mmCIF file of C-alpha atoms (C1' of nucleotides) in Angstrom:
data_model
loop_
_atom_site.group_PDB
_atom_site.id
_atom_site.type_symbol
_atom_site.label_atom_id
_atom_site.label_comp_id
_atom_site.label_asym_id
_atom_site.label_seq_id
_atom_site.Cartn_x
_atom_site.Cartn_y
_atom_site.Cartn_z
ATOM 1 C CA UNK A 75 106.057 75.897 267.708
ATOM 2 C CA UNK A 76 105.225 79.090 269.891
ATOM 3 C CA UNK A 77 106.188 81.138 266.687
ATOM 4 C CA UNK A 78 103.055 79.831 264.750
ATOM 5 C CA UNK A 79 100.491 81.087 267.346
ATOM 6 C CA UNK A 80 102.787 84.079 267.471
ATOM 7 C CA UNK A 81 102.133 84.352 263.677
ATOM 8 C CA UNK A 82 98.495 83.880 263.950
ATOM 9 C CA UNK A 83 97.726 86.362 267.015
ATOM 10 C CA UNK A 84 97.947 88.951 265.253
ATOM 11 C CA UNK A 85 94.653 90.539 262.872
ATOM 12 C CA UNK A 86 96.753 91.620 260.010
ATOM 13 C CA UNK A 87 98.798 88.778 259.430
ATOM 14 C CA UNK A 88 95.490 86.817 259.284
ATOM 15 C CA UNK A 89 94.353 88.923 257.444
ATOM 16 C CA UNK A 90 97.095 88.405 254.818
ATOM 17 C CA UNK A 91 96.944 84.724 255.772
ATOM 18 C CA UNK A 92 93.188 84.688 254.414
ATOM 19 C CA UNK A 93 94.283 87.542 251.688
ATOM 20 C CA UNK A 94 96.776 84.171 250.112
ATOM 21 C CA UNK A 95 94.103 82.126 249.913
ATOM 22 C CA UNK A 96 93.129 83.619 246.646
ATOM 23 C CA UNK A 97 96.711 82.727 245.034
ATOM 24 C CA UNK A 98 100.382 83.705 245.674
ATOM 25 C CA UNK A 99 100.813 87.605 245.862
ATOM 26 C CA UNK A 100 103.432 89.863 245.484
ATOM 27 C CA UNK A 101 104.548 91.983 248.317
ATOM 28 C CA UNK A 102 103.396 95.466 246.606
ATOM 29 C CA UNK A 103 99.880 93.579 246.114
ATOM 30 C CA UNK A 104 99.437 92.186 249.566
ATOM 31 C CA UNK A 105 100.969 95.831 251.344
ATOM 32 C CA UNK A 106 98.023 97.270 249.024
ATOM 33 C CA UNK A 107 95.569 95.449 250.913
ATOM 34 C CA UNK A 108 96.356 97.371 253.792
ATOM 35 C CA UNK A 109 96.346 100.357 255.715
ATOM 36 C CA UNK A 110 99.818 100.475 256.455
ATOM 37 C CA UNK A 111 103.341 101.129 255.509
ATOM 38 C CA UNK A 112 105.236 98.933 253.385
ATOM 39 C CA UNK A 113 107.949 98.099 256.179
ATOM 40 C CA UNK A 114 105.071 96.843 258.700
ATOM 41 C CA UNK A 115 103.548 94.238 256.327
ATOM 42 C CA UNK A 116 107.221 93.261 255.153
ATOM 43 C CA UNK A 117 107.729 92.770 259.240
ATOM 44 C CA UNK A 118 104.280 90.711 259.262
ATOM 45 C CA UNK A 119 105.276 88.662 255.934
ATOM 46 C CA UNK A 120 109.174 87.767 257.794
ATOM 47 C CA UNK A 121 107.147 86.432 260.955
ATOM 48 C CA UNK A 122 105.126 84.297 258.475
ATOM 49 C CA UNK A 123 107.649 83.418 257.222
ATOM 50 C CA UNK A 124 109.637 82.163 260.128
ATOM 51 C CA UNK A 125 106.709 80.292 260.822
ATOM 52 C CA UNK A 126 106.361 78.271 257.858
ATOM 53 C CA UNK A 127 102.956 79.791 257.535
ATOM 54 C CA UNK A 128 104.029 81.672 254.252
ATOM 55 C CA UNK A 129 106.695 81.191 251.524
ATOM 56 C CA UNK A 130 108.033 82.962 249.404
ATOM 57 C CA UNK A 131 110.290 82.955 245.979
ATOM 58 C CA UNK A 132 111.823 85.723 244.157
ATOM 59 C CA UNK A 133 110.470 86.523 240.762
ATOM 60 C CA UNK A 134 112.505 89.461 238.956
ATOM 61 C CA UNK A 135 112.255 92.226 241.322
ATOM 62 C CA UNK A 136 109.352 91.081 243.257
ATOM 63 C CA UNK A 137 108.657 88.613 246.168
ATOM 64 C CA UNK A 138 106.152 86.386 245.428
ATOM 65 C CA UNK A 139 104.132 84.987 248.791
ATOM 66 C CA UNK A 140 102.140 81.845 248.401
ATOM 67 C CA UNK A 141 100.888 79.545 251.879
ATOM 68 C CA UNK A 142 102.637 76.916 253.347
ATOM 69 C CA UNK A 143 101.140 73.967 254.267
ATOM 70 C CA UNK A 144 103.672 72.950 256.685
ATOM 71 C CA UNK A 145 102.950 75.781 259.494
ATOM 72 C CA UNK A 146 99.462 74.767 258.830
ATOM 73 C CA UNK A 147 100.152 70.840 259.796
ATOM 74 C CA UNK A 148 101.417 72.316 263.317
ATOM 75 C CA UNK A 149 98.807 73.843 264.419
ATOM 76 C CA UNK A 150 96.678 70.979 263.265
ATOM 77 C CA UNK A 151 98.530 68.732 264.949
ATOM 78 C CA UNK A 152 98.186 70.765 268.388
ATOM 79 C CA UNK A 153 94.567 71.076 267.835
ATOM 80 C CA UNK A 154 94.218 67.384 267.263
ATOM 81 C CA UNK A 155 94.780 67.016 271.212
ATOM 82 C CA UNK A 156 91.313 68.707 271.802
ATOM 83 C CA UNK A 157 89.827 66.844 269.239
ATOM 84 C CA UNK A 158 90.277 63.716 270.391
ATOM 85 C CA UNK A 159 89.159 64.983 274.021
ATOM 86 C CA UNK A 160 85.774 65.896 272.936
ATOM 87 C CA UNK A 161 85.124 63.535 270.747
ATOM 88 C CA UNK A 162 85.559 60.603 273.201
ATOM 89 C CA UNK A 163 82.640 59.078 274.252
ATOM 90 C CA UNK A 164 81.662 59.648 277.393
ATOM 91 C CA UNK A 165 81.612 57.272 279.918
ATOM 92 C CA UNK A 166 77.742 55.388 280.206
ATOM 93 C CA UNK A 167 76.082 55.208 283.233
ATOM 94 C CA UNK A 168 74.811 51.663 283.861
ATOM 95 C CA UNK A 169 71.101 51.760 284.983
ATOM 96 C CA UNK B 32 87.371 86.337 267.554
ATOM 97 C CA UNK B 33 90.842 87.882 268.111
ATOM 98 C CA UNK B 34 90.508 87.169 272.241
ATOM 99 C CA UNK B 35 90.563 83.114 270.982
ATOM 100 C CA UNK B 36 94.205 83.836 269.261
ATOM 101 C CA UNK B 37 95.404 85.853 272.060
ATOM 102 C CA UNK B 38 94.655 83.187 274.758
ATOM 103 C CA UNK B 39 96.324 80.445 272.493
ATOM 104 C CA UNK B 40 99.314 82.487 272.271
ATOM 105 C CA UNK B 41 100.336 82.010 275.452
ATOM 106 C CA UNK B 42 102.731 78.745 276.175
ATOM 107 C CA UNK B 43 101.796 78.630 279.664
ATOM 108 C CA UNK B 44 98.019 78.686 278.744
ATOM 109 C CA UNK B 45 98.609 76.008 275.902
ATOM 110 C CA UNK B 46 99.778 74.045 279.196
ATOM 111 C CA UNK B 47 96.944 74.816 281.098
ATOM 112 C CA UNK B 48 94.856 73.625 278.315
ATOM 113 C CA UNK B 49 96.601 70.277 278.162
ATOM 114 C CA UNK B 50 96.721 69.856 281.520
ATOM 115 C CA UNK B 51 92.822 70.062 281.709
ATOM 116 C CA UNK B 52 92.322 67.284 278.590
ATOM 117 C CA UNK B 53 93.110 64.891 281.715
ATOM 118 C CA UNK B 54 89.891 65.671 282.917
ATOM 119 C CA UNK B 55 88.338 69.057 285.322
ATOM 120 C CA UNK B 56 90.605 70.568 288.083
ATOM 121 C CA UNK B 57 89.985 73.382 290.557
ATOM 122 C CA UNK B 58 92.644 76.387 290.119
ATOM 123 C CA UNK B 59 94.842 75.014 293.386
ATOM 124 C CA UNK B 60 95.462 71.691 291.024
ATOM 125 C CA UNK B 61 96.118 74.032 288.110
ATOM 126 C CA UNK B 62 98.791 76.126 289.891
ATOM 127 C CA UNK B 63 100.565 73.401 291.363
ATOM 128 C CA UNK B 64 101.869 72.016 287.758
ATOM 129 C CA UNK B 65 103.393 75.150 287.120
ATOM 130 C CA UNK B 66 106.034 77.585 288.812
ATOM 131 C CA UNK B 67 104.321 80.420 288.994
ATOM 132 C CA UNK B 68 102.008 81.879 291.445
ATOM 133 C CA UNK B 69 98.596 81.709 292.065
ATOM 134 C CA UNK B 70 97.542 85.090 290.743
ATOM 135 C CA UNK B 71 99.361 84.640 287.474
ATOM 136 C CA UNK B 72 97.581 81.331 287.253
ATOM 137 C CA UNK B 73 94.153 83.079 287.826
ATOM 138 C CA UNK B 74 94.610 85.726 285.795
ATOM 139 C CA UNK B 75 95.641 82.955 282.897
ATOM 140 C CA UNK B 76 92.506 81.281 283.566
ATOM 141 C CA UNK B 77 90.570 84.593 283.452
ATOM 142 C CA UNK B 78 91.987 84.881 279.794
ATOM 143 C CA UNK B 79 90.984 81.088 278.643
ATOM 144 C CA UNK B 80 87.522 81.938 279.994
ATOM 145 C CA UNK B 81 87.168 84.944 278.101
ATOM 146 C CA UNK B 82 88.351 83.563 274.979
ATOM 147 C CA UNK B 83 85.185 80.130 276.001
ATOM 148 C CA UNK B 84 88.242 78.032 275.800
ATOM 149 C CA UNK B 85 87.605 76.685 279.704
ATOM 150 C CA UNK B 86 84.565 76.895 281.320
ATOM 151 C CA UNK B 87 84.170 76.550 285.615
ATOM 152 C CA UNK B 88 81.816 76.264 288.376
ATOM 153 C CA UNK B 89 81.843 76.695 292.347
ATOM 154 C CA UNK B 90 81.687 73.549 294.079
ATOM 155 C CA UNK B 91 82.534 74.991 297.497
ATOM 156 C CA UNK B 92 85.408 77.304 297.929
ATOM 157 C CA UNK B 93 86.725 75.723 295.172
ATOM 158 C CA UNK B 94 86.630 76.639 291.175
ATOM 159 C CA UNK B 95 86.496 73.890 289.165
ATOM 160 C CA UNK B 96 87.973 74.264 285.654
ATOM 161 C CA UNK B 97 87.168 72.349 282.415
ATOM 162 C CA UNK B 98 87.800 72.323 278.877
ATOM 163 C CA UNK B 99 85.182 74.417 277.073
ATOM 164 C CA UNK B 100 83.986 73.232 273.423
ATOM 165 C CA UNK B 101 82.953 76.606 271.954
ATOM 166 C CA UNK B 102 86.707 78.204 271.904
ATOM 167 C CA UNK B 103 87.868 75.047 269.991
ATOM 168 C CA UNK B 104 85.373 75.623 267.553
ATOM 169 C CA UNK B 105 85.823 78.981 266.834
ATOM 170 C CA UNK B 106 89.726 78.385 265.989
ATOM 171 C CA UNK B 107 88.597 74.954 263.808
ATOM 172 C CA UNK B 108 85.879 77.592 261.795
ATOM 173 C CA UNK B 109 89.039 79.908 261.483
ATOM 174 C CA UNK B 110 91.141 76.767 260.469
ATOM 175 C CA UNK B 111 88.978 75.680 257.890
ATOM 176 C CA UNK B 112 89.710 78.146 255.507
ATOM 177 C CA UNK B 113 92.932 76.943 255.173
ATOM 178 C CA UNK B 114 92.193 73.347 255.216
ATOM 179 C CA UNK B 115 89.927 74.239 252.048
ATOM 180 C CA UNK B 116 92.793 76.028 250.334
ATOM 181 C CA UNK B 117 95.174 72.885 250.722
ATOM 182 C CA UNK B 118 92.641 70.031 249.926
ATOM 183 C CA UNK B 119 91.389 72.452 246.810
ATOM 184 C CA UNK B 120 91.859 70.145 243.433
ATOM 185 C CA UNK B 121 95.245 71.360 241.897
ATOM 186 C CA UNK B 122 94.178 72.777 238.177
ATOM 187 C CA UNK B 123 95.535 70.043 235.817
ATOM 188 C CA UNK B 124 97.599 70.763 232.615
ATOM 189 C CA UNK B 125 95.666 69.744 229.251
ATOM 190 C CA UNK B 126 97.929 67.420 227.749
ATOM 191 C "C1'" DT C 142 82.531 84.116 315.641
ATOM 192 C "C1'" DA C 143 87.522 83.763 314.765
ATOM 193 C "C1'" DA C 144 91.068 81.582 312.143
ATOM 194 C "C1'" DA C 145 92.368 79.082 308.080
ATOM 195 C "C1'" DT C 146 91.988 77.986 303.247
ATOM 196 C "C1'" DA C 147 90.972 78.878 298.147
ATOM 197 C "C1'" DA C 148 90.971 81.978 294.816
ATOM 198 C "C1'" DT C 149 90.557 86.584 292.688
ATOM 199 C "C1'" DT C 150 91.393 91.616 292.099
ATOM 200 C "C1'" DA C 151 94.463 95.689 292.073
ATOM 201 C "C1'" DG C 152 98.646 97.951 291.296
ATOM 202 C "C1'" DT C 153 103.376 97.945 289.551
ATOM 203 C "C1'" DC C 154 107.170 97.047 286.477
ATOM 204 C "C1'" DA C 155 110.129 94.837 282.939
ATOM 205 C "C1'" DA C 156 110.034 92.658 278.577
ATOM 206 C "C1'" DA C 157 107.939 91.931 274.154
ATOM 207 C "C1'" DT C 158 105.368 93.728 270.173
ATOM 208 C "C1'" DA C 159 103.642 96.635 266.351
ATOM 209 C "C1'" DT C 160 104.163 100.600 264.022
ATOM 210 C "C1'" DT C 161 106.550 104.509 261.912
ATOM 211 C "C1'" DT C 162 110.279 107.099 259.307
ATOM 212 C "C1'" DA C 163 114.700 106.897 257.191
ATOM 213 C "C1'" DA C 164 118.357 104.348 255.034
ATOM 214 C "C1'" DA C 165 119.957 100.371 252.387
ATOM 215 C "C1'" DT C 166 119.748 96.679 248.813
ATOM 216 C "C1'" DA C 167 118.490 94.617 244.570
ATOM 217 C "C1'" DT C 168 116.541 94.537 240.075
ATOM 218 C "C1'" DA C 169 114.802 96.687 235.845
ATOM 219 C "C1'" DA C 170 114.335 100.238 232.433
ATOM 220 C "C1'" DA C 171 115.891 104.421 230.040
ATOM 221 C "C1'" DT D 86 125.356 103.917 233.739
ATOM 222 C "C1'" DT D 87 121.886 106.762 235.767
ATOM 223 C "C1'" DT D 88 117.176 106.673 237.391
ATOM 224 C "C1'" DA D 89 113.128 104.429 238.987
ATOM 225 C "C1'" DT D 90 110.767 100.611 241.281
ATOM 226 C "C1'" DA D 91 110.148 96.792 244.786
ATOM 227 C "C1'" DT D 92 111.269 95.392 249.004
ATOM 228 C "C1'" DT D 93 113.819 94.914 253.290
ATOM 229 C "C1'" DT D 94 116.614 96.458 257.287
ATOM 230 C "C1'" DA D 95 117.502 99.619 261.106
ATOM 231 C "C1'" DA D 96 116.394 102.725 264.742
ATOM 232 C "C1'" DA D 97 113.004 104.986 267.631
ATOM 233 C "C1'" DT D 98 108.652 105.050 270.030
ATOM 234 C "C1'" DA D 99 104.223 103.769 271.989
ATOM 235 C "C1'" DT D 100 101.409 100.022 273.451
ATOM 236 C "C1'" DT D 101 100.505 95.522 275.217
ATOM 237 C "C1'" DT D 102 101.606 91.650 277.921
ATOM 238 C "C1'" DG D 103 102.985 88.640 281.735
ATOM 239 C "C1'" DA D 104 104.784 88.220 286.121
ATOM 240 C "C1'" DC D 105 105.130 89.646 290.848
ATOM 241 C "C1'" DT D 106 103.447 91.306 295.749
ATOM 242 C "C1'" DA D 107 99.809 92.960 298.560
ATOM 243 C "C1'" DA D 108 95.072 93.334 299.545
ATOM 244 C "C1'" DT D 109 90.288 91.500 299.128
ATOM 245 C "C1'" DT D 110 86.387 88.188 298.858
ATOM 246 C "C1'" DA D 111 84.237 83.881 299.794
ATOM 247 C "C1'" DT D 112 83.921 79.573 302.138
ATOM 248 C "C1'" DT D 113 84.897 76.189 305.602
ATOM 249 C "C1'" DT D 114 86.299 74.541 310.098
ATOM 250 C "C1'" DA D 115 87.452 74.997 315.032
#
DNA sequence: TAAATAATTAGTCAAATATTTAAATATAAA
DNA sequence: TTTATATTTAAATATTTGACTAATTATTTA
C-alpha cells in the first residue's frame, strides 16, 4: 500500500502516469518526454511498476508501458474512506 | 498541487487522517494514538494543513483539528484522469 | 502573578530518495 | 558474428524527510 503513494509523490512519475494515458509507450518514447537520463526514468518506471501503477510487456527489444488499473483500485479504495465522511449527512438540528 | 501528494505519503499522516474521519480532535487527542511525540505530531499536522487536507481552530489552549474538504478534492481532480482512462469505451474490432 | 498545561518552533541527525555516470544485458541488423 | 540499439543495473553523491530534544508561546488555574 505505502508504495502507491510512494509512486505517486513524485512529479515525474505523474507525469509519466498522465504521459500513459494517451496509450502504452515504449521506454525510449516515455524517457523522451523528459529532461532526464535514461537510467532515472527506468528507476521511476520500476517504482511504477512495483506499484501496480504501470505494466509492462516486452515487445522485440523494447519495453512497452501501458497503466494498470489495479494500483489505481488502491488508492481508490483508500480515498473511499473520505468519501463516505463528507458525504454523510450531517446531523439535523431539531427546532 | 505536489504539497497534497507529499502529505499523503506519509503512513503516519494517512493515520492521522483516519483517525480524524471519527469526528474533530485537538492535537493532545491526536498524539496520544500514536508513539511518537508531540512535536513530530505537530509538525505532521503542520504538513496536512498545508497540503488543506485538515483544517483547525483555537477553542482555548486547545487546537482543534478536522478533516478539510478542499485537499480531498484536489487528489479526486488528479484521480479523475485516470478514472477516465479506465472507464474509456474499449475500440471494438469490425467483425 | 506564579505555576501548570497545551501546543508549536528551532536545531540536529540518521535514513530515505532522486539523480547522475559507467557498466552490463538483451535483442536486432549488417 | 560483429556492431548498433534499447533498456536496466550498479555505484556514488546531493537533497529531502522524519524523528528527537530543548526552548518558546499562549492559555488557564491556583
Amino acid at each position: 500500500m505505502d508504495i502507491v503513494f510512494k509512486a505517486i509523490n513524485d512529479p515525474t512519475r505523474r507525469e509519466i502516469l498522465r504521459f500513459l494515458t494517451h496509450g502504452p509507450q515504449n521506454a525510449g518514447m516515455i524517457a523522451q518526454q523528459f529532461n532526464m537520463t535514461k537510467p532515472s526514468i527506468s528507476h521511476h518506471l520500476d517504482l511504477l511498476k512495483q506499484a501496480h501503477l504501470v505494466d509492462f510487456s516486452k515487445n522485440g527489444q523494447f519495453m512497452v508501458y501501458s497503466l494498470n488499473k489495479s494500483g489505481f483500485e488502491s488508492i481508490h479504495a483508500w480515498f473511499q474512506l473520505f468519501t463516505l465522511y463528507f458525504e454523510l449527512p450531517k446531523p439535523k438540528i431539531r427546532l
